[in-house]
Each structure stands twice: as structure tokens, then as C-alpha cells.
Coordinates of N, CA, C and O in Angstrom, one line a residue:
M1 N 26.3 -10.0 -9.8 CA 26.6 -8.8 -9.0 C 25.3 -8.1 -8.6 O 24.5 -7.7 -9.5
A2 N 25.1 -7.9 -7.3 CA 23.8 -7.4 -6.8 C 23.6 -6.0 -7.3 O 22.4 -5.6 -7.5
D3 N 24.6 -5.1 -7.5 CA 24.4 -3.7 -7.8 C 23.8 -3.6 -9.2 O 23.1 -2.6 -9.4
A4 N 23.9 -4.6 -10.1 CA 23.3 -4.5 -11.4 C 21.9 -4.8 -11.4 O 21.2 -4.6 -12.4
K5 N 21.4 -5.4 -10.4 CA 20.0 -5.8 -10.3 C 19.1 -4.7 -10.0 O 19.4 -3.8 -9.1
V6 N 17.9 -4.6 -10.7 CA 17.0 -3.5 -10.5 C 15.7 -4.0 -9.9 O 15.2 -5.0 -10.3
V7 N 15.3 -3.3 -8.9 CA 14.0 -3.7 -8.2 C 13.1 -2.5 -8.4 O 13.5 -1.3 -8.2
E8 N 11.9 -2.7 -8.9 CA 10.9 -1.6 -9.0 C 10.5 -1.2 -7.6 O 10.1 -1.9 -6.7
L9 N 10.7 0.1 -7.4 CA 10.4 0.7 -6.0 C 9.0 1.2 -5.9 O 8.7 2.3 -5.7
A10 N 8.1 0.2 -6.1 CA 6.6 0.5 -6.1 C 6.1 0.7 -4.7 O 6.5 0.1 -3.8
S11 N 5.2 1.7 -4.6 CA 4.6 2.0 -3.3 C 3.2 2.6 -3.6 O 3.0 3.4 -4.5
E12 N 2.2 2.1 -2.9 CA 0.8 2.6 -3.1 C 0.6 3.9 -2.3 O -0.4 4.5 -2.5
V13 N 1.6 4.3 -1.5 CA 1.4 5.5 -0.7 C 2.5 6.5 -0.9 O 2.7 7.4 -0.2
G14 N 3.3 6.2 -1.9 CA 4.4 7.2 -2.3 C 5.6 7.1 -1.4 O 6.4 8.0 -1.3
F15 N 5.8 5.9 -0.7 CA 7.0 5.8 0.2 C 8.2 5.7 -0.6 O 8.3 5.1 -1.7
D16 N 9.3 6.4 -0.1 CA 10.6 6.4 -0.8 C 11.5 5.3 -0.3 O 12.0 5.3 0.8
Y17 N 11.6 4.3 -1.2 CA 12.5 3.1 -0.9 C 13.9 3.3 -1.3 O 14.7 2.4 -1.1
G18 N 14.3 4.5 -1.8 CA 15.7 4.8 -2.2 C 16.7 4.5 -1.1 O 17.7 3.8 -1.3
P19 N 16.4 5.0 0.2 CA 17.4 4.8 1.2 C 17.6 3.3 1.6 O 18.7 2.8 1.9
L20 N 16.5 2.5 1.6 CA 16.6 1.1 1.8 C 17.4 0.4 0.7 O 18.3 -0.4 1.0
E21 N 17.1 0.8 -0.5 CA 17.8 0.2 -1.6 C 19.3 0.5 -1.5 O 20.1 -0.4 -1.7
S22 N 19.6 1.7 -1.2 CA 21.0 2.1 -1.1 C 21.8 1.4 0.0 O 22.9 0.9 -0.2
A23 N 21.1 1.2 1.1 CA 21.7 0.5 2.3 C 22.0 -0.9 1.9 O 23.0 -1.5 2.2
L24 N 21.0 -1.6 1.3 CA 21.1 -3.0 0.9 C 22.2 -3.2 -0.2 O 23.0 -4.1 -0.1
K25 N 22.2 -2.3 -1.2 CA 23.2 -2.4 -2.2 C 24.6 -2.3 -1.6 O 25.6 -2.9 -2.1
A26 N 24.8 -1.4 -0.6 CA 26.1 -1.2 0.0 C 26.4 -2.3 1.1 O 27.5 -2.3 1.6
G27 N 25.5 -3.3 1.3 CA 25.7 -4.3 2.3 C 25.6 -3.8 3.7 O 26.1 -4.5 4.6
E28 N 25.0 -2.7 3.9 CA 24.8 -2.1 5.2 C 23.5 -2.7 5.8 O 22.5 -2.0 5.9
F29 N 23.6 -3.9 6.2 CA 22.4 -4.6 6.7 C 21.8 -4.1 8.0 O 20.5 -4.2 8.1
R30 N 22.6 -3.6 8.9 CA 22.0 -3.0 10.1 C 21.2 -1.8 9.8 O 20.1 -1.6 10.3
E31 N 21.8 -0.9 8.9 CA 21.0 0.3 8.5 C 19.8 -0.1 7.8 O 18.7 0.5 8.0
A32 N 19.9 -1.1 6.9 CA 18.7 -1.6 6.1 C 17.6 -2.1 7.0 O 16.4 -1.9 6.8
D33 N 18.0 -2.8 8.1 CA 17.1 -3.4 9.0 C 16.4 -2.2 9.8 O 15.2 -2.3 10.0
D34 N 17.1 -1.2 10.2 CA 16.5 -0.1 10.9 C 15.5 0.7 9.9 O 14.5 1.1 10.4
I35 N 15.9 0.8 8.7 CA 15.0 1.5 7.7 C 13.8 0.7 7.5 O 12.7 1.2 7.4
T36 N 13.9 -0.7 7.4 CA 12.8 -1.5 7.2 C 11.8 -1.4 8.4 O 10.6 -1.3 8.2
R37 N 12.3 -1.4 9.6 CA 11.5 -1.3 10.8 C 10.7 0.0 10.8 O 9.5 0.1 11.0
A38 N 11.5 1.1 10.5 CA 10.8 2.4 10.4 C 9.8 2.5 9.3 O 8.7 3.1 9.5
A39 N 10.1 1.8 8.2 CA 9.1 1.8 7.0 C 7.8 1.1 7.4 O 6.7 1.6 7.2
L40 N 8.0 0.0 8.1 CA 6.8 -0.8 8.5 C 5.9 0.1 9.5 O 4.7 0.1 9.4
I41 N 6.6 0.8 10.4 CA 5.8 1.7 11.3 C 5.1 2.8 10.5 O 3.9 3.0 10.7
T42 N 5.8 3.4 9.6 CA 5.1 4.5 8.8 C 4.0 3.9 8.0 O 2.9 4.5 7.9
L43 N 4.2 2.8 7.3 CA 3.2 2.2 6.4 C 2.0 1.7 7.2 O 0.9 1.6 6.6
A44 N 2.2 1.3 8.5 CA 1.1 0.8 9.3 C 0.1 1.8 9.7 O -1.0 1.5 10.1
G45 N 0.5 3.1 9.7 CA -0.4 4.2 9.9 C 0.0 5.0 11.1 O 0.9 4.8 11.8
E46 N -0.9 6.0 11.3 CA -0.6 7.1 12.4 C -0.5 6.5 13.8 O 0.3 6.9 14.6
N47 N -1.4 5.5 14.1 CA -1.3 4.9 15.5 C 0.0 4.2 15.7 O 0.6 4.4 16.8
A48 N 0.5 3.5 14.7 CA 1.8 2.8 14.8 C 2.9 3.9 15.0 O 3.8 3.7 15.8
E49 N 2.8 4.9 14.2 CA 3.8 6.0 14.3 C 3.8 6.7 15.6 O 4.9 6.9 16.2
A50 N 2.7 6.9 16.2 CA 2.6 7.5 17.5 C 3.2 6.7 18.6 O 3.8 7.3 19.5
R51 N 3.1 5.4 18.5 CA 3.7 4.5 19.6 C 5.0 4.0 19.2 O 5.7 3.4 20.0
D52 N 5.4 4.1 17.9 CA 6.7 3.7 17.4 C 6.9 2.2 17.3 O 8.0 1.7 17.4
F53 N 5.8 1.5 17.1 CA 5.9 0.0 16.8 C 4.5 -0.4 16.2 O 3.5 0.3 16.3
V54 N 4.5 -1.5 15.5 CA 3.4 -2.0 14.8 C 2.7 -3.1 15.6 O 3.3 -4.1 16.0
Y55 N 1.4 -3.0 15.8 CA 0.6 -4.1 16.3 C 0.3 -5.1 15.1 O 0.2 -4.7 14.0
F56 N 0.1 -6.3 15.5 CA -0.1 -7.3 14.4 C -1.4 -7.0 13.6 O -1.5 -7.3 12.4
T57 N -2.4 -6.4 14.3 CA -3.6 -6.0 13.6 C -3.4 -4.9 12.6 O -4.3 -4.7 11.7
E58 N -2.3 -4.2 12.6 CA -2.0 -3.1 11.7 C -1.3 -3.6 10.4 O -1.2 -2.8 9.5
V59 N -0.9 -4.8 10.4 CA -0.2 -5.3 9.2 C -1.1 -5.2 8.0 O -0.7 -4.9 6.9
S60 N -2.4 -5.4 8.2 CA -3.3 -5.3 7.1 C -3.4 -3.9 6.5 O -4.0 -3.7 5.4
N61 N -3.0 -2.9 7.3 CA -2.9 -1.5 6.7 C -1.8 -1.3 5.7 O -1.9 -0.4 5.0
I62 N -0.9 -2.2 5.7 CA 0.3 -2.1 4.8 C -0.1 -2.8 3.5 O -0.5 -4.0 3.5
S63 N 0.1 -2.1 2.4 CA -0.3 -2.6 1.1 C 0.6 -3.8 0.7 O 1.8 -3.9 1.1
V64 N 0.0 -4.7 -0.1 CA 0.8 -5.8 -0.6 C 1.9 -5.3 -1.5 O 3.0 -5.8 -1.5
T65 N 1.6 -4.3 -2.2 CA 2.6 -3.7 -3.1 C 3.9 -3.2 -2.3 O 5.0 -3.5 -2.7
D66 N 3.6 -2.5 -1.2 CA 4.7 -2.0 -0.4 C 5.5 -3.2 0.3 O 6.7 -3.2 0.3
L67 N 4.8 -4.2 0.8 CA 5.5 -5.3 1.5 C 6.3 -6.1 0.4 O 7.4 -6.5 0.7
T68 N 5.7 -6.2 -0.8 CA 6.4 -6.9 -1.9 C 7.7 -6.1 -2.2 O 8.8 -6.7 -2.4
T69 N 7.6 -4.8 -2.3 CA 8.8 -4.0 -2.6 C 9.9 -4.2 -1.6 O 11.1 -4.4 -1.9
I70 N 9.5 -4.1 -0.3 CA 10.5 -4.3 0.8 C 11.1 -5.7 0.6 O 12.4 -5.9 0.7
D71 N 10.3 -6.7 0.4 CA 10.8 -8.1 0.3 C 11.7 -8.2 -0.9 O 12.8 -8.8 -0.8
N72 N 11.3 -7.7 -2.0 CA 12.1 -7.8 -3.3 C 13.5 -7.1 -3.1 O 14.5 -7.6 -3.6
L73 N 13.5 -6.0 -2.4 CA 14.8 -5.3 -2.1 C 15.7 -6.2 -1.3 O 16.9 -6.4 -1.6
W74 N 15.1 -6.8 -0.2 CA 16.0 -7.7 0.6 C 16.4 -8.9 -0.1 O 17.6 -9.2 -0.1
T75 N 15.5 -9.6 -0.8 CA 15.9 -10.8 -1.5 C 16.9 -10.6 -2.6 O 17.9 -11.3 -2.8
T76 N 16.7 -9.5 -3.4 CA 17.5 -9.2 -4.5 C 18.9 -8.8 -4.1 O 19.9 -9.3 -4.6
H77 N 19.0 -7.9 -3.1 CA 20.3 -7.4 -2.7 C 21.0 -8.3 -1.7 O 22.1 -7.9 -1.1
S78 N 20.5 -9.4 -1.3 CA 21.2 -10.4 -0.5 C 21.3 -11.7 -1.2 O 21.6 -12.8 -0.6
E79 N 21.1 -11.7 -2.5 CA 21.2 -12.9 -3.4 C 20.3 -14.0 -2.9 O 20.7 -15.2 -2.8
G80 N 19.1 -13.6 -2.4 CA 18.1 -14.6 -2.0 C 18.3 -15.1 -0.5 O 17.6 -16.0 -0.1
K81 N 19.2 -14.5 0.2 CA 19.5 -15.0 1.5 C 18.6 -14.4 2.6 O 18.2 -15.1 3.6
F82 N 18.1 -13.1 2.4 CA 17.3 -12.5 3.4 C 16.0 -12.0 2.8 O 15.9 -11.9 1.6
G83 N 15.0 -11.8 3.7 CA 13.7 -11.2 3.3 C 12.6 -12.0 4.0 O 12.8 -13.1 4.5
F84 N 11.4 -11.4 4.0 CA 10.3 -12.0 4.7 C 9.9 -13.3 3.9 O 9.5 -14.3 4.6
S85 N 10.0 -13.3 2.6 CA 9.6 -14.5 1.9 C 10.5 -15.6 2.2 O 10.1 -16.8 2.3
V86 N 11.8 -15.3 2.4 CA 12.8 -16.4 2.8 C 12.4 -16.9 4.2 O 12.4 -18.1 4.4
Q87 N 12.1 -16.0 5.1 CA 11.7 -16.4 6.4 C 10.4 -17.2 6.4 O 10.3 -18.2 7.1
K88 N 9.5 -16.9 5.5 CA 8.2 -17.7 5.4 C 8.5 -19.1 5.0 O 8.0 -20.0 5.6
K89 N 9.4 -19.3 4.0 CA 9.7 -20.6 3.6 C 10.4 -21.4 4.7 O 10.0 -22.6 4.9
I90 N 11.2 -20.8 5.5 CA 11.9 -21.5 6.6 C 10.8 -21.8 7.7 O 10.8 -22.9 8.2
W91 N 9.9 -20.9 8.0 CA 8.9 -21.0 9.0 C 8.0 -22.2 8.6 O 7.7 -23.1 9.4
K92 N 7.6 -22.3 7.3 CA 6.8 -23.4 6.8 C 7.5 -24.7 6.9 O 7.0 -25.7 7.3
S93 N 8.8 -24.7 6.6 CA 9.6 -25.9 6.7 C 9.8 -26.4 8.1 O 10.0 -27.6 8.4
C94 N 9.6 -25.5 9.1 CA 9.6 -25.8 10.5 C 8.2 -26.1 11.0 O 8.0 -26.2 12.3
K95 N 7.3 -26.3 10.1 CA 5.9 -26.6 10.5 C 5.3 -25.5 11.4 O 4.5 -25.8 12.3
E96 N 5.8 -24.3 11.2 CA 5.3 -23.1 12.0 C 5.6 -23.2 13.5 O 4.9 -22.6 14.3
K97 N 6.6 -24.0 13.9 CA 7.1 -24.1 15.3 C 8.1 -23.0 15.5 O 9.2 -23.0 15.0
W98 N 7.7 -22.1 16.4 CA 8.5 -20.9 16.6 C 9.9 -21.2 17.1 O 10.9 -20.6 16.6
G99 N 10.0 -22.1 18.1 CA 11.3 -22.4 18.7 C 12.3 -22.9 17.6 O 13.4 -22.4 17.5
L100 N 11.8 -23.8 16.8 CA 12.7 -24.4 15.8 C 13.0 -23.3 14.7 O 14.1 -23.2 14.2
F101 N 12.0 -22.5 14.4 CA 12.2 -21.4 13.4 C 13.2 -20.4 13.9 O 14.2 -20.1 13.1
F102 N 13.1 -20.0 15.1 CA 14.1 -19.0 15.7 C 15.5 -19.6 15.7 O 16.5 -18.9 15.4
K103 N 15.6 -20.9 16.0 CA 16.9 -21.6 15.9 C 17.5 -21.6 14.5 O 18.6 -21.3 14.3
K104 N 16.6 -21.9 13.5 CA 17.1 -22.0 12.1 C 17.6 -20.6 11.6 O 18.5 -20.5 10.8
L105 N 16.9 -19.5 12.1 CA 17.3 -18.2 11.7 C 18.5 -17.7 12.5 O 19.1 -16.7 12.2
D106 N 18.9 -18.5 13.5 CA 20.0 -18.1 14.4 C 19.6 -16.9 15.3 O 20.4 -16.0 15.6
W107 N 18.3 -16.8 15.7 CA 17.8 -15.7 16.5 C 18.0 -16.2 18.0 O 17.7 -15.4 18.9
T108 N 18.4 -17.4 18.2 CA 18.6 -17.9 19.6 C 20.1 -18.5 19.6 O 20.6 -18.8 18.6
T109 N 20.6 -18.6 20.8 CA 22.0 -19.1 21.0 C 22.0 -20.0 22.2 O 21.2 -20.0 23.1
G110 N 23.1 -20.9 22.2 CA 23.4 -21.7 23.3 C 22.4 -22.9 23.5 O 21.4 -23.1 22.7
D111 N 22.8 -23.7 24.4 CA 22.0 -24.9 24.7 C 20.6 -24.6 25.2 O 19.7 -25.4 25.0
N112 N 20.4 -23.5 25.8 CA 19.1 -23.1 26.4 C 18.3 -22.3 25.4 O 17.2 -21.8 25.7
N113 N 18.8 -22.1 24.2 CA 18.1 -21.3 23.1 C 17.7 -19.9 23.6 O 16.6 -19.5 23.5
S114 N 18.6 -19.3 24.3 CA 18.4 -17.9 24.7 C 18.3 -17.0 23.5 O 19.0 -17.1 22.5
Y115 N 17.3 -16.0 23.6 CA 17.1 -15.1 22.5 C 18.3 -14.1 22.4 O 18.8 -13.7 23.4
R116 N 18.8 -13.9 21.2 CA 19.8 -12.9 21.0 C 19.3 -11.5 21.4 O 18.1 -11.3 21.3
S117 N 20.1 -10.7 21.8 CA 19.7 -9.3 22.3 C 20.0 -8.3 21.2 O 21.1 -8.1 20.8
W118 N 18.9 -7.6 20.8 CA 19.1 -6.5 19.8 C 19.8 -5.4 20.5 O 20.7 -4.8 19.9
A119 N 19.4 -5.1 21.7 CA 20.1 -3.9 22.4 C 21.6 -4.1 22.6 O 22.3 -3.2 22.6
N120 N 22.0 -5.4 22.7 CA 23.4 -5.7 22.9 C 24.1 -6.1 21.6 O 25.2 -6.6 21.6
N121 N 23.4 -5.8 20.5 CA 24.0 -6.0 19.2 C 24.5 -7.4 18.9 O 25.6 -7.7 18.5
Q122 N 23.6 -8.4 19.3 CA 24.0 -9.8 19.2 C 23.5 -10.4 17.9 O 23.8 -11.6 17.6
F123 N 22.8 -9.7 17.0 CA 22.4 -10.2 15.7 C 23.5 -10.0 14.7 O 24.5 -9.2 14.9
I124 N 23.4 -10.7 13.6 CA 24.5 -10.8 12.6 C 24.0 -10.0 11.4 O 23.0 -10.3 10.8
Y125 N 24.7 -8.9 11.1 CA 24.3 -8.0 10.0 C 25.3 -8.1 8.9 O 25.9 -7.1 8.4
S126 N 25.5 -9.4 8.4 CA 26.4 -9.6 7.3 C 25.9 -10.8 6.5 O 25.0 -11.6 7.0
M127 N 26.5 -11.1 5.4 CA 26.2 -12.3 4.6 C 26.6 -13.6 5.2 O 26.2 -14.6 4.8
E128 N 27.4 -13.5 6.3 CA 27.7 -14.7 7.1 C 26.5 -15.2 7.9 O 26.6 -16.3 8.4
A129 N 25.5 -14.4 8.1 CA 24.3 -14.8 8.9 C 23.6 -15.9 8.2 O 23.8 -16.1 7.0
K130 N 22.9 -16.7 8.9 CA 22.1 -17.8 8.3 C 21.0 -17.2 7.5 O 20.5 -16.1 7.6
D131 N 20.6 -18.0 6.5 CA 19.5 -17.7 5.6 C 18.3 -17.2 6.5 O 17.9 -17.9 7.5
G132 N 17.6 -16.1 6.1 CA 16.4 -15.7 6.8 C 16.7 -14.9 8.1 O 15.8 -14.4 8.7
H133 N 18.0 -14.7 8.4 CA 18.3 -14.0 9.7 C 17.8 -12.6 9.7 O 17.4 -12.0 10.7
L134 N 17.7 -12.0 8.5 CA 17.2 -10.6 8.4 C 16.1 -10.5 7.4 O 16.0 -11.3 6.5
P135 N 15.2 -9.5 7.5 CA 15.1 -8.5 8.5 C 14.6 -9.0 9.8 O 13.9 -10.0 9.9
L136 N 14.9 -8.3 10.9 CA 14.5 -8.7 12.2 C 13.0 -8.2 12.5 O 12.7 -7.2 12.0
T137 N 12.3 -9.0 13.2 CA 10.9 -8.6 13.6 C 10.9 -8.8 15.1 O 11.1 -10.0 15.6
S138 N 10.5 -7.8 15.9 CA 10.4 -8.0 17.3 C 9.3 -9.0 17.7 O 8.2 -8.9 17.2
C139 N 9.7 -9.9 18.6 CA 8.7 -10.8 19.1 C 8.6 -10.6 20.6 O 8.2 -11.5 21.4
L140 N 9.0 -9.4 21.1 CA 8.9 -9.1 22.5 C 7.5 -9.1 23.0 O 7.2 -9.5 24.2
R141 N 6.5 -8.8 22.2 CA 5.1 -8.8 22.5 C 4.4 -10.1 22.0 O 3.2 -10.2 21.9
G142 N 5.2 -11.1 21.7 CA 4.7 -12.4 21.2 C 5.0 -12.5 19.7 O 5.5 -11.6 19.1
T143 N 4.5 -13.6 19.1 CA 4.8 -13.8 17.7 C 3.7 -13.4 16.8 O 3.8 -13.6 15.6
Q144 N 2.7 -12.7 17.3 CA 1.5 -12.4 16.4 C 2.0 -11.4 15.3 O 1.5 -11.5 14.2
L145 N 2.8 -10.5 15.5 CA 3.3 -9.5 14.5 C 4.0 -10.3 13.4 O 3.7 -10.1 12.2
L146 N 4.9 -11.2 13.8 CA 5.7 -11.9 12.8 C 4.8 -12.8 12.0 O 4.9 -12.9 10.8
R147 N 3.8 -13.5 12.7 CA 2.9 -14.3 12.0 C 2.1 -13.5 11.0 O 1.9 -13.9 9.8
A148 N 1.6 -12.3 11.4 CA 0.8 -11.5 10.5 C 1.6 -11.1 9.2 O 1.1 -11.1 8.1
L149 N 2.9 -10.8 9.4 CA 3.7 -10.5 8.3 C 3.9 -11.7 7.4 O 3.7 -11.6 6.2
L150 N 4.3 -12.8 8.0 CA 4.6 -14.0 7.1 C 3.4 -14.6 6.4 O 3.5 -15.2 5.4
E151 N 2.2 -14.4 7.0 CA 1.0 -14.9 6.4 C 0.3 -13.9 5.5 O -0.7 -14.1 4.8
N152 N 1.0 -12.7 5.3 CA 0.4 -11.7 4.4 C 0.4 -12.2 3.0 O 1.3 -12.9 2.6
E153 N -0.6 -11.7 2.3 CA -0.7 -12.1 0.8 C 0.5 -11.8 0.0 O 0.8 -12.5 -1.0
A154 N 1.3 -10.8 0.4 CA 2.5 -10.4 -0.3 C 3.5 -11.6 -0.3 O 4.3 -11.6 -1.3
F155 N 3.5 -12.5 0.6 CA 4.4 -13.6 0.7 C 3.8 -14.9 0.4 O 4.4 -16.0 0.8
A156 N 2.7 -14.9 -0.3 CA 2.0 -16.2 -0.7 C 2.9 -16.9 -1.7 O 3.6 -16.2 -2.5
S157 N 3.0 -18.1 -1.6 CA 3.8 -18.9 -2.5 C 3.2 -18.7 -3.9 O 2.0 -18.6 -4.1
P158 N 4.1 -18.7 -4.9 CA 3.6 -18.6 -6.3 C 2.6 -19.7 -6.6 O 2.8 -20.8 -6.3
S159 N 1.5 -19.2 -7.2 CA 0.4 -20.2 -7.4 C 0.6 -20.9 -8.7 O 1.0 -20.4 -9.7
S160 N 0.3 -22.2 -8.7 CA 0.3 -23.0 -9.9 C -1.1 -23.5 -10.2 O -1.3 -24.5 -10.8
G161 N -2.1 -22.7 -9.6 CA -3.5 -23.1 -9.8 C -3.9 -24.2 -8.9 O -4.9 -24.9 -9.1
S162 N -3.1 -24.5 -7.9 CA -3.4 -25.6 -7.0 C -4.5 -25.2 -6.0 O -4.6 -24.1 -5.7
P163 N -5.3 -26.2 -5.6 CA -6.3 -25.9 -4.6 C -5.7 -25.2 -3.3 O -4.6 -25.6 -2.9
G164 N -6.4 -24.2 -2.9 CA -5.9 -23.5 -1.6 C -5.0 -22.3 -1.9 O -4.8 -21.5 -1.0
S165 N -4.6 -22.2 -3.2 CA -3.7 -21.0 -3.5 C -4.7 -19.9 -3.7 O -5.8 -20.1 -4.1
P166 N -4.2 -18.7 -3.5 CA -5.1 -17.5 -3.7 C -5.7 -17.5 -5.1 O -5.0 -17.7 -6.1
G167 N -7.0 -17.4 -5.1 CA -7.7 -17.4 -6.4 C -7.8 -18.8 -7.0 O -8.4 -19.0 -8.0
G168 N -7.3 -19.8 -6.3 CA -7.4 -21.2 -6.8 C -8.7 -21.9 -6.5 O -9.0 -22.9 -7.1
G169 N -9.5 -21.3 -5.6 CA -10.8 -21.9 -5.3 C -10.8 -23.2 -4.6 O -11.7 -24.0 -4.5
G170 N -9.6 -23.6 -4.0 CA -9.5 -24.8 -3.3 C -10.1 -24.8 -1.9 O -10.6 -23.7 -1.4
D171 N -10.2 -26.0 -1.3 CA -10.8 -26.0 0.0 C -9.8 -26.1 1.2 O -10.2 -26.2 2.3
K172 N -8.5 -26.2 0.9 CA -7.5 -26.4 1.9 C -6.7 -25.1 2.0 O -6.0 -24.7 1.0
P173 N -6.7 -24.4 3.2 CA -5.8 -23.2 3.3 C -4.3 -23.6 3.2 O -3.9 -24.7 3.5
D174 N -3.5 -22.6 2.7 CA -2.1 -22.8 2.5 C -1.4 -23.4 3.8 O -0.5 -24.2 3.7
W175 N -1.8 -22.9 5.0 CA -1.1 -23.3 6.2 C -1.4 -24.8 6.5 O -0.7 -25.3 7.4
L176 N -2.3 -25.4 5.9 CA -2.6 -26.9 6.1 C -1.8 -27.8 5.2 O -1.8 -29.0 5.3
K177 N -1.2 -27.2 4.1 CA -0.5 -28.0 3.1 C 0.9 -28.3 3.7 O 1.6 -27.5 4.4
F178 N 1.3 -29.5 3.4 CA 2.7 -30.0 3.9 C 3.5 -30.4 2.7 O 3.1 -30.6 1.6

């Protein structure tokens, strides 16, 4: 039962994750997605807040602690179905090919792989959605923001001391591993 699971609501900047946790516990995924988007904008800094969206270069302004908290909330309260770490695993399994990745997340539809429309409410905000479908990240300005999020240290695969893992001292970066 997801309600019994506890996620530490850690934040390096004092961000209040209570509303996100409440929305996710209640299965209100559309609301949780909106809260997540707003949180990323706030956490990215004043410039992101002024324009109301995050540039890929601002992802580094968001602490690993805060990104981890957001991801832990999503994965815990979706029984491992949603979250940036889930998306990263799928992205890696698609060999970082965006078209295939979007199809696997069900962010595209039809034979022409047309992008679903957020404005027309074409995304799926329920547990019936495919794994990784949420949270949404806008790719209207390209995939750089999503790449910056997925490559963030917060979503690094757990290290087993293997070469290339953070702190592992290896010579092969994670994105080259298959």
C-alpha cells in the first residue's frame, strides 16, 4: 500500500514537498506533474522563475538532494512506475534514441509518431499509463533539458564500484556502457 511508505522530504533549500507528496499519495498525477514542473522552476533559480521555464543549463542549479527527493516521491507513490530514474532506465535501454524513447513512454501516438499535446490533455495521468510516462518534461525547445535531467548525478545508477561509476575511478563514462 503506497500510503504506508515514507519518503524523506529532504531539501537543500527548504523546499516544501508536502503538496507533491499529498498529490502523489492521492493518485492525483496531473496535479503532481504540475507541482513537479513548478518545483523544478523554483529550484532552478530566479531566472527560471522570471521566464517560467527551466533552461537545460540551469539543471545544475538544482541540488542532487532535491532532485532525489522528487524522484523518490514519484517512484515510491507510483510503485516504481513513474519518476526520472525510471525514465533514465528506459532512455538507456533505448540507447538514448529520443524517438524510440518517446514511443516507449507513450509520449507519441499513431503511425507517424505525432507528439501528444499537453494543451489538449492527451497525456495519461493514471496508473494505466506506460512505465516512465510521468513526470512530463517539455521538449518544445529540444531534448537538452530532458537530457540534463536524466544525466544528473541524482539519477546515476547505483554504483557497485565498477569502472566509470561515480567515484569508481574508471575510464569509461556511464553513457558508453551497454
